[in-house]
Amino acid sequence: RVKMNGKNNFMIFDPSMNEAIQRKASLQQDLKLAMKNEELELYYQPKFDLELNRYDGMEALIRWNHPVRGFIPPFEFIKIAEESNLIVELGNWILEKSCRFIMEYNQVHHSDYCVSVNVSTIQLLNEDFEKSVLNILEATGLNPDYLELEITETVFMHSMDIAYEKLNFFREKHINIALDDFGTGYSSLTYLKSLPITTVKLDKSFVDDIAYNDISFEVVDNVIQIARSIGLTIVVEGVETKEQLQILKSLRCHKIQGYYFSKPVSDLELPLVLDQYE
Ligand code: C2E
Ligand code: MG
Ligand code: MG
Ligand code: MG
């Protein structure tokens, strides 16, 4: 690899030093093609309602099977997409595919599942985002009650005013808003009350040792009770054991998501998972 350095000087790229940079540059290129070449796929992880004792929906999670590099984890390429603004196109693709999927799924299976779609902060803050969401709902015919947008608290760090305005707009349109990864950032319980959201998703790290660690137990208990008291739905992520499930049930957690019930699965496998509780 040769790169121009200044006017007429050449600089040789040291491959060992720049492996990470090169991987990033090449993934950025490949990601543009991946959308066209159908290397991207959505997987779905069901969400279980502990009060109704049934699944009530699923979260769409993007998968990229790169033809040469194999599976690339979403946290890696979502970041790359954000840096190149490709996230807007990718995000719309994910949103449209998710809405179309749940619309058809519910029709075929006579069900009423909701779909939760992760929205990157940069995607949300894009000025055309609201318009895109409404266009997608119209194009797919999905009732907005069946759509939930999962955002993270970084949304509120960029611009509180714009974030509030956008989220209030979606709430008026009856689109649900979940605050994802709660507890991993600066989020505090006191400000939850003021946010234009409908759901809080407590991060997996809190539930990992809930069965052995009194402090974790206390924290989860508090978050659940406060979320309930201010009228938010509480979902706990990353539930892997029956013990965790039983504790969360005793704490009156609304919903859980995790490998205990199911890993994220392809659209073909999803009915097999969901039908176990129908
Ligand atoms: P997230 O939205 O918090 O999604 C939950 C992650 O936890 C998923 O990882 C899921 O597979 C994993 N998970 C769920 N239950 C368990 C469990 O019981 N044990 C363990 N060990 N893991 C569990 P995944 O699919 O690798 O996604 C990672 C992150 O990448 C997501 O975190 C989200 O921030 C981002 N992401 C994934 N898909 C999308 C997408 O379509 N759009 C955007 N913007 N971001 C996405
Ligand atoms: Mg999520
Ligand atoms: Mg999360
Ligand atoms: Mg996460």
mmCIF file of C-alpha atoms and ligand atoms in Angstrom:
data_model
loop_
_atom_site.group_PDB
_atom_site.id
_atom_site.type_symbol
_atom_site.label_atom_id
_atom_site.label_comp_id
_atom_site.label_asym_id
_atom_site.label_seq_id
_atom_site.Cartn_x
_atom_site.Cartn_y
_atom_site.Cartn_z
ATOM 1 C CA ARG A 1 0.000 0.000 0.000
ATOM 2 C CA VAL A 2 1.354 3.381 -1.001
ATOM 3 C CA LYS A 3 -0.104 6.625 0.185
ATOM 4 C CA MET A 4 0.554 10.177 -0.975
ATOM 5 C CA ASN A 5 2.170 12.237 1.718
ATOM 6 C CA GLY A 6 2.207 15.923 0.928
ATOM 7 C CA LYS A 7 2.947 16.980 -2.656
ATOM 8 C CA ASN A 8 5.400 14.580 -4.229
ATOM 9 C CA ASN A 9 6.482 12.413 -1.354
ATOM 10 C CA PHE A 10 5.432 8.804 -1.036
ATOM 11 C CA MET A 11 5.030 7.070 2.265
ATOM 12 C CA ILE A 12 4.963 3.325 2.641
ATOM 13 C CA PHE A 13 2.176 2.021 4.872
ATOM 14 C CA ASP A 14 3.538 -0.369 7.468
ATOM 15 C CA PRO A 15 1.134 -3.291 7.277
ATOM 16 C CA SER A 16 1.704 -4.540 10.816
ATOM 17 C CA MET A 17 1.182 -1.140 12.359
ATOM 18 C CA ASN A 18 -1.841 -0.379 10.342
ATOM 19 C CA GLU A 19 -3.678 -3.655 10.367
ATOM 20 C CA ALA A 20 -6.566 -2.252 12.363
ATOM 21 C CA ILE A 21 -6.828 0.849 10.204
ATOM 22 C CA GLN A 22 -6.741 -1.203 7.024
ATOM 23 C CA ARG A 23 -9.348 -3.614 8.314
ATOM 24 C CA LYS A 24 -11.576 -0.683 9.089
ATOM 25 C CA ALA A 25 -11.070 0.947 5.687
ATOM 26 C CA SER A 26 -11.710 -2.284 3.872
ATOM 27 C CA LEU A 27 -14.788 -3.139 5.950
ATOM 28 C CA GLN A 28 -16.152 0.301 5.203
ATOM 29 C CA GLN A 29 -15.847 -0.402 1.484
ATOM 30 C CA ASP A 30 -17.231 -3.917 1.820
ATOM 31 C CA LEU A 31 -20.214 -2.784 3.848
ATOM 32 C CA LYS A 32 -21.508 -0.739 0.922
ATOM 33 C CA LEU A 33 -21.437 -3.855 -1.241
ATOM 34 C CA ALA A 34 -22.774 -6.070 1.524
ATOM 35 C CA MET A 35 -26.119 -4.296 1.462
ATOM 36 C CA LYS A 36 -26.441 -4.886 -2.278
ATOM 37 C CA ASN A 37 -25.065 -8.448 -2.189
ATOM 38 C CA GLU A 38 -27.416 -9.650 0.506
ATOM 39 C CA GLU A 39 -24.643 -10.543 2.945
ATOM 40 C CA LEU A 40 -26.608 -8.812 5.679
ATOM 41 C CA GLU A 41 -29.385 -10.581 7.464
ATOM 42 C CA LEU A 42 -31.667 -9.854 10.376
ATOM 43 C CA TYR A 43 -31.906 -12.265 13.258
ATOM 44 C CA TYR A 44 -34.654 -12.066 15.828
ATOM 45 C CA GLN A 45 -34.528 -12.646 19.560
ATOM 46 C CA PRO A 46 -37.871 -13.188 21.284
ATOM 47 C CA LYS A 47 -38.855 -11.198 24.336
ATOM 48 C CA PHE A 48 -40.872 -12.995 27.009
ATOM 49 C CA ASP A 49 -43.647 -11.324 28.993
ATOM 50 C CA LEU A 50 -43.486 -12.682 32.564
ATOM 51 C CA GLU A 51 -46.960 -11.414 33.454
ATOM 52 C CA LEU A 52 -48.744 -12.805 30.413
ATOM 53 C CA ASN A 53 -46.504 -15.867 30.358
ATOM 54 C CA ARG A 54 -45.961 -15.622 26.639
ATOM 55 C CA TYR A 55 -43.715 -14.027 24.051
ATOM 56 C CA ASP A 56 -44.852 -10.557 23.144
ATOM 57 C CA GLY A 57 -42.343 -9.617 20.501
ATOM 58 C CA MET A 58 -38.783 -9.804 19.331
ATOM 59 C CA GLU A 59 -35.722 -7.658 18.805
ATOM 60 C CA ALA A 60 -34.181 -7.451 15.336
ATOM 61 C CA LEU A 61 -30.399 -7.872 15.395
ATOM 62 C CA ILE A 62 -28.249 -7.418 12.329
ATOM 63 C CA ARG A 63 -25.815 -10.105 11.144
ATOM 64 C CA TRP A 64 -23.062 -9.742 8.561
ATOM 65 C CA ASN A 65 -21.546 -12.821 7.074
ATOM 66 C CA HIS A 66 -18.558 -11.463 5.173
ATOM 67 C CA PRO A 67 -17.559 -13.651 2.182
ATOM 68 C CA VAL A 68 -13.859 -13.596 3.159
ATOM 69 C CA ARG A 69 -13.645 -12.535 6.787
ATOM 70 C CA GLY A 70 -16.627 -14.520 8.022
ATOM 71 C CA PHE A 71 -18.905 -13.279 10.767
ATOM 72 C CA ILE A 72 -18.315 -9.647 11.725
ATOM 73 C CA PRO A 73 -19.865 -8.646 15.070
ATOM 74 C CA PRO A 74 -22.455 -5.868 14.825
ATOM 75 C CA PHE A 75 -20.758 -3.591 17.355
ATOM 76 C CA GLU A 76 -17.759 -3.457 15.005
ATOM 77 C CA PHE A 77 -19.495 -2.629 11.743
ATOM 78 C CA ILE A 78 -22.236 -0.463 13.222
ATOM 79 C CA LYS A 79 -19.457 1.784 14.491
ATOM 80 C CA ILE A 80 -17.852 1.778 11.060
ATOM 81 C CA ALA A 81 -21.187 2.589 9.456
ATOM 82 C CA GLU A 82 -21.671 5.474 11.879
ATOM 83 C CA GLU A 83 -18.292 6.949 11.055
ATOM 84 C CA SER A 84 -19.050 6.974 7.338
ATOM 85 C CA ASN A 85 -22.681 8.042 7.630
ATOM 86 C CA LEU A 86 -23.590 4.791 5.909
ATOM 87 C CA ILE A 87 -25.621 4.169 9.044
ATOM 88 C CA VAL A 88 -28.485 6.207 7.610
ATOM 89 C CA GLU A 89 -28.923 3.934 4.611
ATOM 90 C CA LEU A 90 -28.188 0.803 6.624
ATOM 91 C CA GLY A 91 -30.521 1.915 9.403
ATOM 92 C CA ASN A 92 -33.375 2.497 6.985
ATOM 93 C CA TRP A 93 -32.776 -0.884 5.420
ATOM 94 C CA ILE A 94 -32.945 -2.539 8.861
ATOM 95 C CA LEU A 95 -36.067 -0.622 9.825
ATOM 96 C CA GLU A 96 -37.922 -1.397 6.621
ATOM 97 C CA LYS A 97 -36.965 -5.053 6.699
ATOM 98 C CA SER A 98 -38.034 -5.387 10.352
ATOM 99 C CA CYS A 99 -41.395 -3.693 9.785
ATOM 100 C CA ARG A 100 -42.116 -5.748 6.688
ATOM 101 C CA PHE A 101 -41.098 -8.902 8.512
ATOM 102 C CA ILE A 102 -43.344 -8.432 11.545
ATOM 103 C CA MET A 103 -46.259 -7.316 9.398
ATOM 104 C CA GLU A 104 -46.086 -10.492 7.320
ATOM 105 C CA TYR A 105 -45.312 -12.695 10.311
ATOM 106 C CA ASN A 106 -48.386 -11.526 12.178
ATOM 107 C CA GLN A 107 -50.569 -11.980 9.110
ATOM 108 C CA VAL A 108 -49.368 -15.488 8.392
ATOM 109 C CA HIS A 109 -49.374 -16.640 12.032
ATOM 110 C CA HIS A 110 -52.419 -14.681 13.226
ATOM 111 C CA SER A 111 -50.250 -13.244 15.979
ATOM 112 C CA ASP A 112 -49.718 -9.756 17.399
ATOM 113 C CA TYR A 113 -46.004 -9.560 18.068
ATOM 114 C CA CYS A 114 -44.099 -6.288 18.272
ATOM 115 C CA VAL A 115 -40.717 -5.722 16.713
ATOM 116 C CA SER A 116 -37.952 -3.768 18.437
ATOM 117 C CA VAL A 117 -35.372 -2.140 16.219
ATOM 118 C CA ASN A 118 -32.049 -0.733 17.400
ATOM 119 C CA VAL A 119 -31.509 2.831 16.251
ATOM 120 C CA SER A 120 -28.049 4.316 16.336
ATOM 121 C CA THR A 121 -27.713 7.795 17.815
ATOM 122 C CA ILE A 122 -26.359 9.221 14.575
ATOM 123 C CA GLN A 123 -29.263 7.689 12.684
ATOM 124 C CA LEU A 124 -31.803 9.159 15.105
ATOM 125 C CA LEU A 125 -30.245 12.610 15.006
ATOM 126 C CA ASN A 126 -30.284 12.680 11.203
ATOM 127 C CA GLU A 127 -32.751 15.340 10.118
ATOM 128 C CA ASP A 128 -34.669 12.989 7.815
ATOM 129 C CA PHE A 129 -35.125 10.230 10.384
ATOM 130 C CA GLU A 130 -38.740 10.939 11.374
ATOM 131 C CA LYS A 131 -39.752 11.182 7.737
ATOM 132 C CA SER A 132 -38.036 7.871 6.969
ATOM 133 C CA VAL A 133 -39.817 6.104 9.813
ATOM 134 C CA LEU A 134 -43.225 7.384 8.720
ATOM 135 C CA ASN A 135 -42.508 6.448 5.101
ATOM 136 C CA ILE A 136 -41.541 2.950 6.130
ATOM 137 C CA LEU A 137 -44.663 2.525 8.251
ATOM 138 C CA GLU A 138 -46.768 3.659 5.342
ATOM 139 C CA ALA A 139 -44.967 1.490 2.791
ATOM 140 C CA THR A 140 -45.220 -1.620 4.946
ATOM 141 C CA GLY A 141 -48.672 -0.873 6.386
ATOM 142 C CA LEU A 142 -47.462 -1.669 9.910
ATOM 143 C CA ASN A 143 -49.495 -0.270 12.798
ATOM 144 C CA PRO A 144 -47.070 1.933 14.801
ATOM 145 C CA ASP A 145 -48.118 0.232 18.056
ATOM 146 C CA TYR A 146 -46.181 -2.788 16.821
ATOM 147 C CA LEU A 147 -42.925 -0.898 16.429
ATOM 148 C CA GLU A 148 -40.460 -0.092 19.173
ATOM 149 C CA LEU A 149 -37.313 1.946 18.591
ATOM 150 C CA GLU A 150 -34.398 1.060 20.878
ATOM 151 C CA ILE A 151 -32.195 4.024 21.599
ATOM 152 C CA THR A 152 -29.261 4.528 23.943
ATOM 153 C CA GLU A 153 -28.676 7.365 26.339
ATOM 154 C CA THR A 154 -25.914 8.853 24.172
ATOM 155 C CA VAL A 155 -28.856 10.332 22.259
ATOM 156 C CA PHE A 156 -29.425 12.675 25.186
ATOM 157 C CA MET A 157 -25.795 13.727 25.418
ATOM 158 C CA HIS A 158 -25.629 15.193 21.931
ATOM 159 C CA SER A 159 -28.614 17.455 22.243
ATOM 160 C CA MET A 160 -31.273 17.085 24.875
ATOM 161 C CA ASP A 161 -33.684 19.384 23.015
ATOM 162 C CA ILE A 162 -33.488 17.638 19.657
ATOM 163 C CA ALA A 163 -33.697 14.218 21.293
ATOM 164 C CA TYR A 164 -36.809 15.198 23.270
ATOM 165 C CA GLU A 165 -38.430 16.725 20.215
ATOM 166 C CA LYS A 166 -37.832 13.627 18.109
ATOM 167 C CA LEU A 167 -38.900 11.156 20.766
ATOM 168 C CA ASN A 168 -42.042 13.138 21.565
ATOM 169 C CA PHE A 169 -42.863 13.121 17.869
ATOM 170 C CA PHE A 170 -42.666 9.323 17.827
ATOM 171 C CA ARG A 171 -44.704 9.019 21.012
ATOM 172 C CA GLU A 172 -47.446 11.130 19.428
ATOM 173 C CA LYS A 173 -47.437 8.694 16.514
ATOM 174 C CA HIS A 174 -47.837 5.789 18.999
ATOM 175 C CA ILE A 175 -44.390 4.391 18.293
ATOM 176 C CA ASN A 176 -42.807 2.830 21.384
ATOM 177 C CA ILE A 177 -39.394 3.935 22.608
ATOM 178 C CA ALA A 178 -37.061 1.775 24.675
ATOM 179 C CA LEU A 179 -33.941 3.004 26.435
ATOM 180 C CA ASP A 180 -31.403 0.238 25.743
ATOM 181 C CA ASP A 181 -28.402 -0.816 27.862
ATOM 182 C CA PHE A 182 -29.703 1.051 30.876
ATOM 183 C CA GLY A 183 -27.152 1.281 33.655
ATOM 184 C CA THR A 184 -24.037 1.170 31.509
ATOM 185 C CA GLY A 185 -23.647 4.917 31.064
ATOM 186 C CA TYR A 186 -24.560 7.974 33.018
ATOM 187 C CA SER A 187 -28.227 7.190 33.201
ATOM 188 C CA SER A 188 -29.715 7.816 36.592
ATOM 189 C CA LEU A 189 -33.010 6.651 37.988
ATOM 190 C CA THR A 190 -34.114 10.187 38.741
ATOM 191 C CA TYR A 191 -33.997 11.363 35.155
ATOM 192 C CA LEU A 192 -35.873 8.341 33.803
ATOM 193 C CA LYS A 193 -39.094 9.990 34.845
ATOM 194 C CA SER A 194 -38.619 12.940 32.536
ATOM 195 C CA LEU A 195 -37.671 11.035 29.396
ATOM 196 C CA PRO A 196 -40.142 10.543 26.524
ATOM 197 C CA ILE A 197 -39.761 6.754 26.593
ATOM 198 C CA THR A 198 -42.039 3.783 27.214
ATOM 199 C CA THR A 199 -39.592 1.051 28.176
ATOM 200 C CA VAL A 200 -36.284 0.592 29.981
ATOM 201 C CA LYS A 201 -33.984 -2.279 29.080
ATOM 202 C CA LEU A 202 -31.660 -3.095 31.933
ATOM 203 C CA ASP A 203 -28.248 -4.208 30.725
ATOM 204 C CA LYS A 204 -27.116 -7.812 31.000
ATOM 205 C CA SER A 205 -24.237 -6.914 33.329
ATOM 206 C CA PHE A 206 -26.696 -6.365 36.192
ATOM 207 C CA VAL A 207 -28.321 -9.732 35.942
ATOM 208 C CA ASP A 208 -25.161 -11.828 35.460
ATOM 209 C CA ASP A 209 -24.518 -12.323 39.184
ATOM 210 C CA ILE A 210 -27.975 -11.500 40.512
ATOM 211 C CA ALA A 211 -28.263 -14.919 42.121
ATOM 212 C CA TYR A 212 -25.004 -14.592 44.096
ATOM 213 C CA ASN A 213 -24.416 -10.909 44.644
ATOM 214 C CA ASP A 214 -26.598 -9.009 47.116
ATOM 215 C CA ILE A 215 -25.639 -5.665 45.645
ATOM 216 C CA SER A 216 -26.671 -6.685 42.127
ATOM 217 C CA PHE A 217 -29.911 -8.013 43.524
ATOM 218 C CA GLU A 218 -30.585 -4.728 45.324
ATOM 219 C CA VAL A 219 -29.805 -2.662 42.236
ATOM 220 C CA VAL A 220 -32.046 -4.725 39.967
ATOM 221 C CA ASP A 221 -34.818 -4.685 42.560
ATOM 222 C CA ASN A 222 -34.592 -0.880 42.789
ATOM 223 C CA VAL A 223 -34.538 -0.323 39.046
ATOM 224 C CA ILE A 224 -37.564 -2.566 38.552
ATOM 225 C CA GLN A 225 -39.614 -0.944 41.319
ATOM 226 C CA ILE A 226 -38.794 2.599 40.205
ATOM 227 C CA ALA A 227 -39.462 1.848 36.534
ATOM 228 C CA ARG A 228 -42.810 0.333 37.524
ATOM 229 C CA SER A 229 -43.710 3.237 39.777
ATOM 230 C CA ILE A 230 -43.226 5.767 36.980
ATOM 231 C CA GLY A 231 -45.202 3.688 34.514
ATOM 232 C CA LEU A 232 -42.390 2.337 32.383
ATOM 233 C CA THR A 233 -42.156 -1.200 31.096
ATOM 234 C CA ILE A 234 -39.026 -2.925 32.354
ATOM 235 C CA VAL A 235 -37.165 -5.495 30.280
ATOM 236 C CA VAL A 236 -34.084 -7.291 31.572
ATOM 237 C CA GLU A 237 -31.565 -8.382 28.958
ATOM 238 C CA GLY A 238 -29.183 -11.334 28.980
ATOM 239 C CA VAL A 239 -31.155 -13.760 31.151
ATOM 240 C CA GLU A 240 -29.438 -17.124 30.829
ATOM 241 C CA THR A 241 -30.581 -19.280 33.749
ATOM 242 C CA LYS A 242 -33.790 -20.446 35.343
ATOM 243 C CA GLU A 243 -32.572 -19.056 38.645
ATOM 244 C CA GLN A 244 -32.248 -15.561 37.161
ATOM 245 C CA LEU A 245 -35.678 -15.900 35.610
ATOM 246 C CA GLN A 246 -37.265 -16.849 38.926
ATOM 247 C CA ILE A 247 -35.628 -13.992 40.787
ATOM 248 C CA LEU A 248 -36.771 -11.505 38.153
ATOM 249 C CA LYS A 249 -40.264 -12.901 38.289
ATOM 250 C CA SER A 250 -40.326 -12.504 42.076
ATOM 251 C CA LEU A 251 -39.171 -8.888 41.660
ATOM 252 C CA ARG A 252 -42.096 -8.307 39.262
ATOM 253 C CA CYS A 253 -39.988 -7.568 36.211
ATOM 254 C CA HIS A 254 -42.289 -7.217 33.179
ATOM 255 C CA LYS A 255 -40.271 -8.874 30.436
ATOM 256 C CA ILE A 256 -37.047 -10.703 29.859
ATOM 257 C CA GLN A 257 -34.841 -11.459 26.922
ATOM 258 C CA GLY A 258 -31.914 -13.825 26.843
ATOM 259 C CA TYR A 259 -30.399 -17.146 25.938
ATOM 260 C CA TYR A 260 -32.509 -18.891 28.591
ATOM 261 C CA PHE A 261 -35.423 -18.618 26.205
ATOM 262 C CA SER A 262 -33.608 -18.240 22.928
ATOM 263 C CA LYS A 263 -30.592 -16.840 21.176
ATOM 264 C CA PRO A 264 -31.301 -14.558 18.245
ATOM 265 C CA VAL A 265 -32.468 -16.800 15.389
ATOM 266 C CA SER A 266 -33.086 -16.477 11.665
ATOM 267 C CA ASP A 267 -36.549 -15.788 10.284
ATOM 268 C CA LEU A 268 -36.827 -19.462 9.344
ATOM 269 C CA GLU A 269 -36.152 -20.675 12.888
ATOM 270 C CA LEU A 270 -38.236 -18.068 14.646
ATOM 271 C CA PRO A 271 -41.641 -19.809 14.367
ATOM 272 C CA LEU A 272 -40.140 -22.934 15.947
ATOM 273 C CA VAL A 273 -39.098 -20.888 18.966
ATOM 274 C CA LEU A 274 -42.257 -18.819 19.278
ATOM 275 C CA ASP A 275 -44.629 -21.749 18.807
ATOM 276 C CA GLN A 276 -43.356 -23.385 21.991
ATOM 277 C CA TYR A 277 -45.388 -20.876 23.965
ATOM 278 C CA GLU A 278 -48.388 -20.362 21.717
HETATM 279 P P1 C2E B 1 -28.233 -4.738 22.183
HETATM 280 O O1 C2E B 1 -29.233 -3.994 21.390
HETATM 281 O O2 C2E B 1 -28.148 -4.450 23.626
HETATM 282 O O3 C2E B 1 -28.568 -6.269 21.915
HETATM 283 C C1 C2E B 1 -28.406 -7.294 22.854
HETATM 284 C C2 C2E B 1 -27.179 -8.115 22.556
HETATM 285 O O4 C2E B 1 -27.032 -9.105 23.594
HETATM 286 C C3 C2E B 1 -27.245 -8.917 21.252
HETATM 287 O O5 C2E B 1 -25.918 -9.022 20.750
HETATM 288 C C4 C2E B 1 -27.737 -10.283 21.723
HETATM 289 O O6 C2E B 1 -27.389 -11.327 20.843
HETATM 290 C C5 C2E B 1 -27.012 -10.397 23.034
HETATM 291 N N1 C2E B 1 -27.704 -11.283 23.988
HETATM 292 C C6 C2E B 1 -29.029 -11.427 24.175
HETATM 293 N N2 C2E B 1 -29.287 -12.301 25.168
HETATM 294 C C7 C2E B 1 -28.091 -12.724 25.620
HETATM 295 C C8 C2E B 1 -27.698 -13.653 26.655
HETATM 296 O O7 C2E B 1 -28.517 -14.262 27.349
HETATM 297 N N3 C2E B 1 -26.352 -13.828 26.839
HETATM 298 C C9 C2E B 1 -25.427 -13.176 26.091
HETATM 299 N N4 C2E B 1 -24.121 -13.418 26.317
HETATM 300 N N5 C2E B 1 -25.770 -12.292 25.105
HETATM 301 C C10 C2E B 1 -27.079 -12.071 24.894
HETATM 302 P P2 C2E B 1 -25.551 -8.684 19.240
HETATM 303 O O8 C2E B 1 -26.607 -9.204 18.314
HETATM 304 O O9 C2E B 1 -24.145 -9.117 19.028
HETATM 305 O O10 C2E B 1 -25.636 -7.106 19.189
HETATM 306 C C11 C2E B 1 -24.739 -6.304 19.912
HETATM 307 C C12 C2E B 1 -25.113 -4.862 19.814
HETATM 308 O O11 C2E B 1 -24.960 -4.388 18.467
HETATM 309 C C13 C2E B 1 -26.582 -4.574 20.171
HETATM 310 O O12 C2E B 1 -26.746 -4.518 21.564
HETATM 311 C C14 C2E B 1 -26.789 -3.259 19.479
HETATM 312 O O13 C2E B 1 -26.250 -2.219 20.254
HETATM 313 C C15 C2E B 1 -25.944 -3.420 18.225
HETATM 314 N N6 C2E B 1 -26.824 -3.845 17.121
HETATM 315 C C16 C2E B 1 -27.214 -5.090 16.768
HETATM 316 N N7 C2E B 1 -28.060 -5.057 15.716
HETATM 317 C C17 C2E B 1 -28.228 -3.738 15.412
HETATM 318 C C18 C2E B 1 -28.989 -3.032 14.414
HETATM 319 O O14 C2E B 1 -29.755 -3.617 13.625
HETATM 320 N N8 C2E B 1 -28.872 -1.668 14.403
HETATM 321 C C19 C2E B 1 -28.073 -0.986 15.295
HETATM 322 N N9 C2E B 1 -28.017 0.339 15.221
HETATM 323 N N10 C2E B 1 -27.358 -1.619 16.237
HETATM 324 C C20 C2E B 1 -27.433 -2.977 16.299
HETATM 325 MG MG MG B 2 -31.119 -3.493 21.670
HETATM 326 MG MG MG B 3 -28.954 -3.794 25.199
HETATM 327 MG MG MG B 4 -25.809 -3.853 24.344
#
